[in-house]
Structures are given as structure tokens and as C-alpha cells.
PDB file of N, CA and C and ligand atoms in Angstrom:
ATOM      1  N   UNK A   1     100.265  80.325 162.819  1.00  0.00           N
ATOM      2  CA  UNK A   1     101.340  80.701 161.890  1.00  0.00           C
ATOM      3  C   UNK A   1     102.686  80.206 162.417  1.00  0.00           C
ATOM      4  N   UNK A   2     103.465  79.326 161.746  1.00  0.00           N
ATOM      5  CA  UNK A   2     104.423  79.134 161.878  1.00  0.00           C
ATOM      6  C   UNK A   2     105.786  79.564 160.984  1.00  0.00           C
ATOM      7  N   UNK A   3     106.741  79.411 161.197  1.00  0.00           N
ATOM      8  CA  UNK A   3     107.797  79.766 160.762  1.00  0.00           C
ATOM      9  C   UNK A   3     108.084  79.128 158.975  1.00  0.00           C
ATOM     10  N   UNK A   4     108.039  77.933 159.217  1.00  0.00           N
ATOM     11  CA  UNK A   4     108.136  77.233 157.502  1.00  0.00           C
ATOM     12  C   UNK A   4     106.357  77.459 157.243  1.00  0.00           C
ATOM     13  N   UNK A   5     105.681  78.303 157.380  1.00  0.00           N
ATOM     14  CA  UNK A   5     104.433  78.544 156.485  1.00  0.00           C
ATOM     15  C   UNK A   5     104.568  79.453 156.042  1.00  0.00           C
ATOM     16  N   UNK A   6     105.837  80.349 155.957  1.00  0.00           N
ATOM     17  CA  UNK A   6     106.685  81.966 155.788  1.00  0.00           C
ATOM     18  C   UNK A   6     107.843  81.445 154.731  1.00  0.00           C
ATOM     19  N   UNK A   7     108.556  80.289 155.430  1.00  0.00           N
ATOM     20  CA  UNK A   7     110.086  80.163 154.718  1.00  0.00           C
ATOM     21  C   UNK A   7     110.402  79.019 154.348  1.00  0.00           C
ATOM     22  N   UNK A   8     110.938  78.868 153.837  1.00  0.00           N
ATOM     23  CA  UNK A   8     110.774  77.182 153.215  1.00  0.00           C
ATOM     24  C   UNK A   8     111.798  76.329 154.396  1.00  0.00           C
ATOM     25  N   UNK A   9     111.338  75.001 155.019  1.00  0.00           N
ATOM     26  CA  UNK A   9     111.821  74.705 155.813  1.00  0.00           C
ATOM     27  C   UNK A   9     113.285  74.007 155.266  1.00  0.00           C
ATOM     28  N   UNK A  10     113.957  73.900 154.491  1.00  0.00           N
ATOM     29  CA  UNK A  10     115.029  73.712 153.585  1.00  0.00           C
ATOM     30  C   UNK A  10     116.138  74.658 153.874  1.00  0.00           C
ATOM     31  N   UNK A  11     115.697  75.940 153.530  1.00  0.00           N
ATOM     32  CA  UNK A  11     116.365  77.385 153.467  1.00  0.00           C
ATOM     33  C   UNK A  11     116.693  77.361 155.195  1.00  0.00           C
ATOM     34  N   UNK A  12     115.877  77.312 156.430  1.00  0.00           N
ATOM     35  CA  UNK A  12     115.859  77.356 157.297  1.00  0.00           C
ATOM     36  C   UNK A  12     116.941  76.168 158.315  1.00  0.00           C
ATOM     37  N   UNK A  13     117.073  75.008 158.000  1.00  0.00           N
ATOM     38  CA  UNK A  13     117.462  73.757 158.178  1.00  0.00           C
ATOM     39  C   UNK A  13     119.229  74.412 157.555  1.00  0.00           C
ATOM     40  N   UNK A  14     119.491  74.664 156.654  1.00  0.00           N
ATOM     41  CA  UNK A  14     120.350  75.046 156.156  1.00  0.00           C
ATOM     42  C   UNK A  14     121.404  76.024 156.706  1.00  0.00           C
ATOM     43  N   UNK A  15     120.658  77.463 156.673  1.00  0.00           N
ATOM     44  CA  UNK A  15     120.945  78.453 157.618  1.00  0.00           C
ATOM     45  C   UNK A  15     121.551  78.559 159.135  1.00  0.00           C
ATOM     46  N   UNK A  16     120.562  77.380 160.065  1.00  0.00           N
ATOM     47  CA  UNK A  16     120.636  76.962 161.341  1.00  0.00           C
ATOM     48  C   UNK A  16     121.958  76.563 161.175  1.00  0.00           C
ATOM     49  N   UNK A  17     121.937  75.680 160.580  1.00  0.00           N
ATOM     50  CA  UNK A  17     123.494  74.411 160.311  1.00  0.00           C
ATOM     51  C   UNK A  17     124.392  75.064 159.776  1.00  0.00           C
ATOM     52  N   UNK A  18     124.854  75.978 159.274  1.00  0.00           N
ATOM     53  CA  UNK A  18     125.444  77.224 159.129  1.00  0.00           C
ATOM     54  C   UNK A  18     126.419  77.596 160.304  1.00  0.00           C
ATOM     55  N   UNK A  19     125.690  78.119 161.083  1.00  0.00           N
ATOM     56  CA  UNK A  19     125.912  78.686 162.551  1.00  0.00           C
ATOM     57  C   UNK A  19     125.946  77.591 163.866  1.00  0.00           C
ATOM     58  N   UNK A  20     126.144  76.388 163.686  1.00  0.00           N
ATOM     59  CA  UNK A  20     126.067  75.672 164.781  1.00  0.00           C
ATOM     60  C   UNK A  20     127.683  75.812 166.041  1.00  0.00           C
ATOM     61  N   UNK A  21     128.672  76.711 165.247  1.00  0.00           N
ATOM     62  CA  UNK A  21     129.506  77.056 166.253  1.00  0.00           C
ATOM     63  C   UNK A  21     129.134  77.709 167.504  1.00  0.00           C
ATOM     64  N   UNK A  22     129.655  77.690 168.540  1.00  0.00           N
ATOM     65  CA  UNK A  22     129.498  79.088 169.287  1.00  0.00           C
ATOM     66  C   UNK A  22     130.111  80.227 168.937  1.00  0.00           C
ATOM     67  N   UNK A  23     129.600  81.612 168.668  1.00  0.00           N
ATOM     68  CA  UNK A  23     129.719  82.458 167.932  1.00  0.00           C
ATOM     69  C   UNK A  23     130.214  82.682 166.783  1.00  0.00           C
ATOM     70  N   UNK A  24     129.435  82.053 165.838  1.00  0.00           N
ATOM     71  CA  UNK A  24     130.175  82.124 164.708  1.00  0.00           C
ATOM     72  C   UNK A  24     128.934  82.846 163.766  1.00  0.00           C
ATOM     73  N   UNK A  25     127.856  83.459 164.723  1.00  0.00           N
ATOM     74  CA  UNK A  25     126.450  83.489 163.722  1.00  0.00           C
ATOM     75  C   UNK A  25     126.631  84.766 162.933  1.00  0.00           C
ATOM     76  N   UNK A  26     126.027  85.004 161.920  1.00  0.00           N
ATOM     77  CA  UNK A  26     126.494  86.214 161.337  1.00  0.00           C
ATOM     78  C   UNK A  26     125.005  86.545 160.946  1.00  0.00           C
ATOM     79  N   UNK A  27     124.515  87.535 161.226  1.00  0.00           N
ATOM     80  CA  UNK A  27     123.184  87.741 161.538  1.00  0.00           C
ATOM     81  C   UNK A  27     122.675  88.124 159.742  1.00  0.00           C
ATOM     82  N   UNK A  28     123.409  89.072 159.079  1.00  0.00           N
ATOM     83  CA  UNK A  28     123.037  89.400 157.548  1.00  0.00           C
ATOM     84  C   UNK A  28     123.509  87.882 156.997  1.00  0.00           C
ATOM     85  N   UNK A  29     124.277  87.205 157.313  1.00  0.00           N
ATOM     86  CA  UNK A  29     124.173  85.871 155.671  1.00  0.00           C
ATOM     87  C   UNK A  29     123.010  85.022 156.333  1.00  0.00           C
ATOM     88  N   UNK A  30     122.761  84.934 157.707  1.00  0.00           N
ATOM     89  CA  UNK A  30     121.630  83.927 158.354  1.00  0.00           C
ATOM     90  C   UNK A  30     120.320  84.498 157.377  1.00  0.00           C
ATOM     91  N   UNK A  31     120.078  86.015 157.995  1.00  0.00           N
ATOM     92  CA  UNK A  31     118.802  86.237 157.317  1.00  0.00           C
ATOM     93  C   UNK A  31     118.606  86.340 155.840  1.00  0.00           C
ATOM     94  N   UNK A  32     119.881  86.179 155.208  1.00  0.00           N
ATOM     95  CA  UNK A  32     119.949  86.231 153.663  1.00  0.00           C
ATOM     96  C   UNK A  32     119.024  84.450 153.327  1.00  0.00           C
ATOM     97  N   UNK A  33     120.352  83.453 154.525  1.00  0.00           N
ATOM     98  CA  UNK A  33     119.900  82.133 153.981  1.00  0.00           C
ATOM     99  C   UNK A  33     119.006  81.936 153.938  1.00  0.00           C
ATOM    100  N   UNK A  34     118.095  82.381 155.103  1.00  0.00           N
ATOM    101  CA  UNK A  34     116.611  81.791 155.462  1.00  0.00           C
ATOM    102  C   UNK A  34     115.594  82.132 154.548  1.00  0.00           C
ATOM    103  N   UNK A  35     116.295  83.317 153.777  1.00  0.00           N
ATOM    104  CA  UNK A  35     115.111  83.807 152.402  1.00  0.00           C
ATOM    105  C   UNK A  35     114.400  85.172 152.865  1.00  0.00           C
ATOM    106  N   UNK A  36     114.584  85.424 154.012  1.00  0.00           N
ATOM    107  CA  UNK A  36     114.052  86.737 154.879  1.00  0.00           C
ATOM    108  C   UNK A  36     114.156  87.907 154.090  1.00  0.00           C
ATOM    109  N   UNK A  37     114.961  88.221 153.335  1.00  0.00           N
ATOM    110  CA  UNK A  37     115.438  89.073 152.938  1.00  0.00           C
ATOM    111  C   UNK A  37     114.488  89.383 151.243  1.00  0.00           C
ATOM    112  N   UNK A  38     114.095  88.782 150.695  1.00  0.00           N
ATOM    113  CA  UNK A  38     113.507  88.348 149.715  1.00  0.00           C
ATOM    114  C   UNK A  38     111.888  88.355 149.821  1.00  0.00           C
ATOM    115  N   UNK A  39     111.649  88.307 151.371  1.00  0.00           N
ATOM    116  CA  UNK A  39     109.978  88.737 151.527  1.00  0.00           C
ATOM    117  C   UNK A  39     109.414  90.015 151.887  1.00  0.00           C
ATOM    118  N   UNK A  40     108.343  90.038 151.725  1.00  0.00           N
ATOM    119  CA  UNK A  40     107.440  91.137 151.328  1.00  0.00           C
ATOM    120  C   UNK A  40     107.104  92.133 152.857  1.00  0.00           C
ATOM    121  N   UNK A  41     107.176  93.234 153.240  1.00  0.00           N
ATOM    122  CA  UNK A  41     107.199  93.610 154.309  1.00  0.00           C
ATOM    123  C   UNK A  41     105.872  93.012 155.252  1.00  0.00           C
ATOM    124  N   UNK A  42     105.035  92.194 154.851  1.00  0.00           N
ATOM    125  CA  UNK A  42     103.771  91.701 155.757  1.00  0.00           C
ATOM    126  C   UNK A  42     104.577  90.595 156.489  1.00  0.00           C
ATOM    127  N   UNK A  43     105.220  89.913 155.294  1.00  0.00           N
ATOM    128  CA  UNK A  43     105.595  88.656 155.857  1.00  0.00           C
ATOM    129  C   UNK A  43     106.699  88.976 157.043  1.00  0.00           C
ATOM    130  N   UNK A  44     107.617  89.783 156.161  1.00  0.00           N
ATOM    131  CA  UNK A  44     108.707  90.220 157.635  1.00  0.00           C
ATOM    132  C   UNK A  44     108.076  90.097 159.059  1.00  0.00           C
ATOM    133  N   UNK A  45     106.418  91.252 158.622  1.00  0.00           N
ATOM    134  CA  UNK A  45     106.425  91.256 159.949  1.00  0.00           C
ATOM    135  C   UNK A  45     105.531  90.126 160.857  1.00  0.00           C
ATOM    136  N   UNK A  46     105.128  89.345 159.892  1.00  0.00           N
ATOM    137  CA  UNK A  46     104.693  88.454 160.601  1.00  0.00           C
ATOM    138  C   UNK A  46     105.851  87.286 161.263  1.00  0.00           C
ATOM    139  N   UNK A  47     107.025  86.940 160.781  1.00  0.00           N
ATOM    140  CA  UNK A  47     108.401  86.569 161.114  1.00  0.00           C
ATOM    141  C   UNK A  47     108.661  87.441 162.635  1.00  0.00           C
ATOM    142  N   UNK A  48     108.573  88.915 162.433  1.00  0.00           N
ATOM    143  CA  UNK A  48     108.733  89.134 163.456  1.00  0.00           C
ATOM    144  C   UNK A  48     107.820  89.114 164.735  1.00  0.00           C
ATOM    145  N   UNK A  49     106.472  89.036 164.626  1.00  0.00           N
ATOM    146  CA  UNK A  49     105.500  88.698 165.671  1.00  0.00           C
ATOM    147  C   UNK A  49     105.633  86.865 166.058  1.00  0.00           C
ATOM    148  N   UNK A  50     106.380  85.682 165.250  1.00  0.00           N
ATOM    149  CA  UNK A  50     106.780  84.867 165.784  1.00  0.00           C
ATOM    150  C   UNK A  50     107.985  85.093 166.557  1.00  0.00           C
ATOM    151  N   UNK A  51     108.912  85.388 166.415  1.00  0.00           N
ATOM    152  CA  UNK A  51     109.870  86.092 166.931  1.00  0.00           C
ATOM    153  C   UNK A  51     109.951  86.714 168.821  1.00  0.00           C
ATOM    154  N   UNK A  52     109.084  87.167 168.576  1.00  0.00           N
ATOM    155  CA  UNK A  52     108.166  88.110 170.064  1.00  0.00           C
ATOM    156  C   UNK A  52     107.383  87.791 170.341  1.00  0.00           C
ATOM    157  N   UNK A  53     108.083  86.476 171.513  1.00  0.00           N
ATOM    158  CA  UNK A  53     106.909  85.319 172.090  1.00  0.00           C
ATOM    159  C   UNK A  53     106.196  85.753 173.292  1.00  0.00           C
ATOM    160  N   UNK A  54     106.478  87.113 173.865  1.00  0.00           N
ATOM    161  CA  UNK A  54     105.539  87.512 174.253  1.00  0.00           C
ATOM    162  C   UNK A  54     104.587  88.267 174.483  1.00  0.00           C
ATOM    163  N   UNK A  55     104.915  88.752 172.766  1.00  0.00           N
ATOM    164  CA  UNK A  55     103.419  89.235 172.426  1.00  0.00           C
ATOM    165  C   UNK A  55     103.303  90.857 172.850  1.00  0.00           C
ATOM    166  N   UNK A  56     105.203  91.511 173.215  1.00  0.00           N
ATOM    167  CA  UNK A  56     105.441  93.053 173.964  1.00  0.00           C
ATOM    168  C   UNK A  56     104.854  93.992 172.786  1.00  0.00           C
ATOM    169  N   UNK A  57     105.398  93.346 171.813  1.00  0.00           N
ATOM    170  CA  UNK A  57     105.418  94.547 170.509  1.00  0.00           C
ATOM    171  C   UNK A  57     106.722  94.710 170.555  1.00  0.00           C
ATOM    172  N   UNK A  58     107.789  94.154 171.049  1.00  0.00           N
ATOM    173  CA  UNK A  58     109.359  94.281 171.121  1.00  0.00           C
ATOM    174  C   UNK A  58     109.963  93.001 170.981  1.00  0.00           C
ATOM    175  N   UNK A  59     111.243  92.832 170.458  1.00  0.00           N
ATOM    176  CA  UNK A  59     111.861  91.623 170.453  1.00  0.00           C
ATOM    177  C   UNK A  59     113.080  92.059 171.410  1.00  0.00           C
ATOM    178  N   UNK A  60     112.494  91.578 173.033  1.00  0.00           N
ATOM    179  CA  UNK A  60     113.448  92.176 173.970  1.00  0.00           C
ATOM    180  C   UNK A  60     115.339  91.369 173.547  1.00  0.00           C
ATOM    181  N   UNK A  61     116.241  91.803 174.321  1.00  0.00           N
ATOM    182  CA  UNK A  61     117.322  91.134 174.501  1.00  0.00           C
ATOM    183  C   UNK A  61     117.471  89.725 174.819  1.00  0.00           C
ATOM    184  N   UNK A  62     116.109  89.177 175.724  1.00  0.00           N
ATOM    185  CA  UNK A  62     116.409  87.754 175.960  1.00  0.00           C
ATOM    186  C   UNK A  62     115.696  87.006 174.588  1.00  0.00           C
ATOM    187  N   UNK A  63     114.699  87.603 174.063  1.00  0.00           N
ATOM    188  CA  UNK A  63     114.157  86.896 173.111  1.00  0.00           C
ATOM    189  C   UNK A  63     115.198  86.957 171.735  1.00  0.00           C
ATOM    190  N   UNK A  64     115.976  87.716 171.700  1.00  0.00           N
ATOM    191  CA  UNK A  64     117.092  87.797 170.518  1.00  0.00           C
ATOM    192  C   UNK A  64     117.684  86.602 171.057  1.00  0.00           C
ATOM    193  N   UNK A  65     118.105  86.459 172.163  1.00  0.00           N
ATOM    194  CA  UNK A  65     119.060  84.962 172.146  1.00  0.00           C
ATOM    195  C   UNK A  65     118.228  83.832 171.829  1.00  0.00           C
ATOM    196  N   UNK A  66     117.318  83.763 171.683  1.00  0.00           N
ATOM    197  CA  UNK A  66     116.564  82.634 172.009  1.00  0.00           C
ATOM    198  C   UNK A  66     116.178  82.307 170.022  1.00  0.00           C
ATOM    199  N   UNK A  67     116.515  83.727 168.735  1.00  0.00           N
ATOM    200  CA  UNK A  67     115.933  83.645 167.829  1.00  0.00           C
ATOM    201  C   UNK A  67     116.080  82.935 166.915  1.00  0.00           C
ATOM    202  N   UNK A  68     117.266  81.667 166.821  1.00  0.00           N
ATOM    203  CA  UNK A  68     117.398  80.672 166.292  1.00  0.00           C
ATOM    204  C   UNK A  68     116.272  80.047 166.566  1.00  0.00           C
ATOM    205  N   UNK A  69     115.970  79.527 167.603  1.00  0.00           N
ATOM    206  CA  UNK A  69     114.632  78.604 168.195  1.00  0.00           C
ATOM    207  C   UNK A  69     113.699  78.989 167.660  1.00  0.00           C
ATOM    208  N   UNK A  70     113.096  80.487 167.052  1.00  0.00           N
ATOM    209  CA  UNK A  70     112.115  80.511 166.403  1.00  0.00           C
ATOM    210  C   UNK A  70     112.131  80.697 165.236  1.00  0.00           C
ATOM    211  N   UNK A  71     113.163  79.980 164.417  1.00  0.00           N
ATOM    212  CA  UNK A  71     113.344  79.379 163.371  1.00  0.00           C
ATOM    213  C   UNK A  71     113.607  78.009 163.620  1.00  0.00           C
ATOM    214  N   UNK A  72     114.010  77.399 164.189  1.00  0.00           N
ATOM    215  CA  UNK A  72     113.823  76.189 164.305  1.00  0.00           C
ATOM    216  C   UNK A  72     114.227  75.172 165.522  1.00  0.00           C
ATOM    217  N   UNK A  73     113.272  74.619 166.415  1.00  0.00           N
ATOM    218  CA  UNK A  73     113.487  74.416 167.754  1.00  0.00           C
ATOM    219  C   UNK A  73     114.637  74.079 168.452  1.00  0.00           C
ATOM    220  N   UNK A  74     115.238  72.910 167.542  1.00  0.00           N
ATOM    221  CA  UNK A  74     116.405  72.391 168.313  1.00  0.00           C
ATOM    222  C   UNK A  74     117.362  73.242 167.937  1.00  0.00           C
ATOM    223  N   UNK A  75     117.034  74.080 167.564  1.00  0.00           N
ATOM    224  CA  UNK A  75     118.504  75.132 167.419  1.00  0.00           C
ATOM    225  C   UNK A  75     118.985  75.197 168.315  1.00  0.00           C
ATOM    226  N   UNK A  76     120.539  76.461 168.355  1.00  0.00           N
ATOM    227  CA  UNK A  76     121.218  76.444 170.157  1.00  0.00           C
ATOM    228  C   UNK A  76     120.888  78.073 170.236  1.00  0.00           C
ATOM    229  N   UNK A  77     120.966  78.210 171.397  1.00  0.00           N
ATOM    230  CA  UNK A  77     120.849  79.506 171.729  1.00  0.00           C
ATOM    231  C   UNK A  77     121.716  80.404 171.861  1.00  0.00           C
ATOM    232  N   UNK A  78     121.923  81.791 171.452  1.00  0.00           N
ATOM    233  CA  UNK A  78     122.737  82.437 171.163  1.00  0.00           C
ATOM    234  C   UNK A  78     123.737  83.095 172.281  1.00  0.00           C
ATOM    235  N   UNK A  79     124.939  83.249 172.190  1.00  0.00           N
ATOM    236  CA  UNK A  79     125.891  83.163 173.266  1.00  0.00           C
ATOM    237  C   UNK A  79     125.777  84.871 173.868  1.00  0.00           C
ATOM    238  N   UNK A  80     125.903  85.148 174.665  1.00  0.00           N
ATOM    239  CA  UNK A  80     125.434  86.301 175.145  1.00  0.00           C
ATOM    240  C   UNK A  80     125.976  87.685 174.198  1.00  0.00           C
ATOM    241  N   UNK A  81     127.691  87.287 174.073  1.00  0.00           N
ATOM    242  CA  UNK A  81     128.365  88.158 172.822  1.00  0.00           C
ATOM    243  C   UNK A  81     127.352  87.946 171.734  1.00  0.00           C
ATOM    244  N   UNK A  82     126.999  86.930 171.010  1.00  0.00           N
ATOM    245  CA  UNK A  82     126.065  87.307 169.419  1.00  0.00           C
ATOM    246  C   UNK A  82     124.953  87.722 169.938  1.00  0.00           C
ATOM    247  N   UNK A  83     124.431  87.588 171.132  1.00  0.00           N
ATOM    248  CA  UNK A  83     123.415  88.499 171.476  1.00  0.00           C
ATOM    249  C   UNK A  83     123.146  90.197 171.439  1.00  0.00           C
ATOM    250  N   UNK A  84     124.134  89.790 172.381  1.00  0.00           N
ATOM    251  CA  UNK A  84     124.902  91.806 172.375  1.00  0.00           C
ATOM    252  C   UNK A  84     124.887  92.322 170.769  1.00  0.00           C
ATOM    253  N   UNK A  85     125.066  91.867 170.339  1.00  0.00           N
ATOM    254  CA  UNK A  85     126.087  92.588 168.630  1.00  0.00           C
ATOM    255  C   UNK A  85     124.831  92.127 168.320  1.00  0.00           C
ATOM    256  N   UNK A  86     124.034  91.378 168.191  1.00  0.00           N
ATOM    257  CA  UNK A  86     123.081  91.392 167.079  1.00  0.00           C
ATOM    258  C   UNK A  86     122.195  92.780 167.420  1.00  0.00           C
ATOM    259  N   UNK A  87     121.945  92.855 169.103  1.00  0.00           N
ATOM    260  CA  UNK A  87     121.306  94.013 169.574  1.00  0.00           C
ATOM    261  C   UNK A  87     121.582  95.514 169.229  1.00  0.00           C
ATOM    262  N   UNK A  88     122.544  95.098 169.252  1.00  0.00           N
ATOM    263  CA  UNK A  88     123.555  96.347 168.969  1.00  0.00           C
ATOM    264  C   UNK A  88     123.682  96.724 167.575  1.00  0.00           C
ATOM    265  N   UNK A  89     123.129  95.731 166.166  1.00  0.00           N
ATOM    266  CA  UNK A  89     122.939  96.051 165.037  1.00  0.00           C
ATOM    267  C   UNK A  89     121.808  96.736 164.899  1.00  0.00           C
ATOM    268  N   UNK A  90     120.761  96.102 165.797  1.00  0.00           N
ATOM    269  CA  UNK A  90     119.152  95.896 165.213  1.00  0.00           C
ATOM    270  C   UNK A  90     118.656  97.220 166.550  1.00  0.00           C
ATOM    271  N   UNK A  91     119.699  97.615 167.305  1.00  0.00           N
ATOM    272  CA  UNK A  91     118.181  98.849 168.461  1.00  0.00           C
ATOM    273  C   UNK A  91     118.871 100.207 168.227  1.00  0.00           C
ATOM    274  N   UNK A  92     118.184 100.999 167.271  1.00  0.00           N
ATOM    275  CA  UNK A  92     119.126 102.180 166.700  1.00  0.00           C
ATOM    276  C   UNK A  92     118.975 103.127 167.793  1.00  0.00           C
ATOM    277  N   UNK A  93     117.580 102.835 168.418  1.00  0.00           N
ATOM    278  CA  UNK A  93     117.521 103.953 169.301  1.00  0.00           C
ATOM    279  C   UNK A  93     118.071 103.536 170.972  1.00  0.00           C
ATOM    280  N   UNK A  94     118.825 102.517 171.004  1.00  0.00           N
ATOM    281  CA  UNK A  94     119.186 102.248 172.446  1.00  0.00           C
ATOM    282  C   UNK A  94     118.790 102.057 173.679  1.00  0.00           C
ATOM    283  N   UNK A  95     117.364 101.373 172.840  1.00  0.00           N
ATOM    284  CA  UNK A  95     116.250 100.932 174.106  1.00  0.00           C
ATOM    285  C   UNK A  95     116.460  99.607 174.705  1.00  0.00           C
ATOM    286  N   UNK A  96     117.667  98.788 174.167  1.00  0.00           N
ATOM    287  CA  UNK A  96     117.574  97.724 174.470  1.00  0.00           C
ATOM    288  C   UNK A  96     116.935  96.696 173.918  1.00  0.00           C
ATOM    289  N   UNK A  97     115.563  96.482 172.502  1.00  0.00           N
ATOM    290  CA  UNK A  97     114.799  96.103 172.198  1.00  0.00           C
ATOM    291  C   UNK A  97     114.490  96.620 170.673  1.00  0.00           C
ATOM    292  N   UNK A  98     114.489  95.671 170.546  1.00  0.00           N
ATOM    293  CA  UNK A  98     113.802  96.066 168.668  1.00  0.00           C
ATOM    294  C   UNK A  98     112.146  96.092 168.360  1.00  0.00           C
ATOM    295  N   UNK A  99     112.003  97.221 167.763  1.00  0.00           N
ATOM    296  CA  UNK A  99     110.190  97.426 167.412  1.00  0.00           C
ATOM    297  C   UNK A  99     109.750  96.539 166.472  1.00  0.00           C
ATOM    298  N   UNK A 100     108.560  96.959 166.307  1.00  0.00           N
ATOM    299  CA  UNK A 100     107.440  95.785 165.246  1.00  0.00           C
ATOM    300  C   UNK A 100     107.331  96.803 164.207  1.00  0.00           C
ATOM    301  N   UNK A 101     107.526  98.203 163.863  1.00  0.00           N
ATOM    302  CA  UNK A 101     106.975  99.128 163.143  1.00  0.00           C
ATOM    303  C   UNK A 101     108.357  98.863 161.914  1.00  0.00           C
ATOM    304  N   UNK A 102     108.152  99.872 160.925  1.00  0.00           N
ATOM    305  CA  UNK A 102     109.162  99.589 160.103  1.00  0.00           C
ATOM    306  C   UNK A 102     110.581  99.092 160.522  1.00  0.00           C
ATOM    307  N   UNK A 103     111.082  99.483 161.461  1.00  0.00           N
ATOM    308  CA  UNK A 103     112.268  99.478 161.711  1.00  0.00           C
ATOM    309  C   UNK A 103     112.579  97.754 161.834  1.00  0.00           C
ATOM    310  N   UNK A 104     112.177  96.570 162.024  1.00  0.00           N
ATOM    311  CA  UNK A 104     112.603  95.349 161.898  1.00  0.00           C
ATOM    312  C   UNK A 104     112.485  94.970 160.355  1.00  0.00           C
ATOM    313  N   UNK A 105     111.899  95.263 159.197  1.00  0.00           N
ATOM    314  CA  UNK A 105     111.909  95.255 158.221  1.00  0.00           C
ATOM    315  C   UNK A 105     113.065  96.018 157.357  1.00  0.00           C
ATOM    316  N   UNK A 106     113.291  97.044 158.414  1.00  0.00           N
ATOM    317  CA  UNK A 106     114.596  97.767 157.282  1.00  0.00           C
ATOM    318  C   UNK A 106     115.473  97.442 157.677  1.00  0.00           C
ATOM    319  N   UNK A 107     116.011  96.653 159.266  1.00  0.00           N
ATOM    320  CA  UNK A 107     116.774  95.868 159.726  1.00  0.00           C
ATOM    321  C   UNK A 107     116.875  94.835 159.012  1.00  0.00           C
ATOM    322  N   UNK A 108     115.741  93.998 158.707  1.00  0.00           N
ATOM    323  CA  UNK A 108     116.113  92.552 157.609  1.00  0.00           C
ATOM    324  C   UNK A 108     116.769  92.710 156.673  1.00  0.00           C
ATOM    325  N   UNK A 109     116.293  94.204 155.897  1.00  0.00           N
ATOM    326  CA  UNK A 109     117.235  94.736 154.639  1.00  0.00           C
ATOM    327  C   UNK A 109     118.763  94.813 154.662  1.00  0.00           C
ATOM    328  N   UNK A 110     119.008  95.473 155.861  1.00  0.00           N
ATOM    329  CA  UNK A 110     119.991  96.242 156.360  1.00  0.00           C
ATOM    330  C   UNK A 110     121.240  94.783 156.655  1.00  0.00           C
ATOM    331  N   UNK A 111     120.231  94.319 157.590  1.00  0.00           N
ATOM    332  CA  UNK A 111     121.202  93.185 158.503  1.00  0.00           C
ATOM    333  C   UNK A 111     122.125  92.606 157.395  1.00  0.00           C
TER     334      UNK A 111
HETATM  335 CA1   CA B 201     108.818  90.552 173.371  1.00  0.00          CA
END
């Protein structure tokens, strides 16, 4: 399973190129562009098990910087500030880490 077998690689290509500043990413219009927002909670969560490359059941803090790349490789990686703040949108409970259970799906909503 890859990422454009979820999202259309168009929407994705788009989105990326969007955000190619350093910090300029804005985490709700990214996941709006990519179409995320518009899929069905399976798919979310299969988005999010690409996402969580290693497979914790969490999308730790280092793997949030890294989550351009798993939308699309040559992306850049996220500057430690859009890291922080995206974390800081998406871990309600202050674990440091975002779950696989509803809560990344009502985050996609939310974001
Ligand atoms: Ca993980």
C-alpha cells in the first residue's frame, strides 16, 4: 500500500509544493489539499499506518517530521518548530505521540 493508491498523486504533488518554505506548512490546508479530509475513516487509517514506519501503533515526534516524505519522497523535512505545533495540534493527551484509534481520524477532521 502506498500513498497515491489512497490519494491521487496530483492532489499530493500539489500540496507538497505548497509548503516548500521552511515553516510555512500549515497542517489543516496540507491535509485539506491532499484530499485526506474527504476519505473514509479506513482509508485515514490506512494513511496513517503508512505514516508509522515503524509499525509502534504511534506516529512518534520524529516520524511527524519526517510526514511530508510519506506523502511524497523528495519532500523536505519538517523544521523542528512545524514539528512541535503540528504535535502539539494532533497529541491531546500529551504523550508526545499520536494514536492509530479514532483519534488520528478526528485529527484529519479537525486539523
Ligand atoms: Ca511509530
Amino acid at each position: 500500500m502506498s500513498m497515491t493508491d489512497l490519494l491521487h498523486a496530483e492532489d499530493i504533488k500539489k500540496a507538497v509544493g505548497a509548503f516548500t518554505a521552511v515553516d510555512s506548512f500549515d497542517h489543516k490546508r496540507f491535509f485539506q489539499m491532499v484530499g485526506l479530509k474527504k476519505k473514509s475513516p479506513e482509508d485515514v487509517k490506512k494513511v496513517f499506518h503508512i505514516l508509522d514506519k515503524d509499525k509502534s501503533g504511534f506516529i512518534e515526534e520524529e516520524e511527524l517530521g519526517f510526514i511530508l516524505k510519506g506523502f511524497s519522497p523528495d519532500a523536505r523535512d519538517l523544521s523542528v518548530k512545524e514539528t512541535k505545533m503540528l504535535l502539539a495540534a494532533g497529541d491531546k493527551d500529551g504523550d508526545g505521540k499520536i494514536g492509530a484509534d479514532a483519534t488520528f481520524e478526528s485529527l484529519v477532521q479537525s486539523w
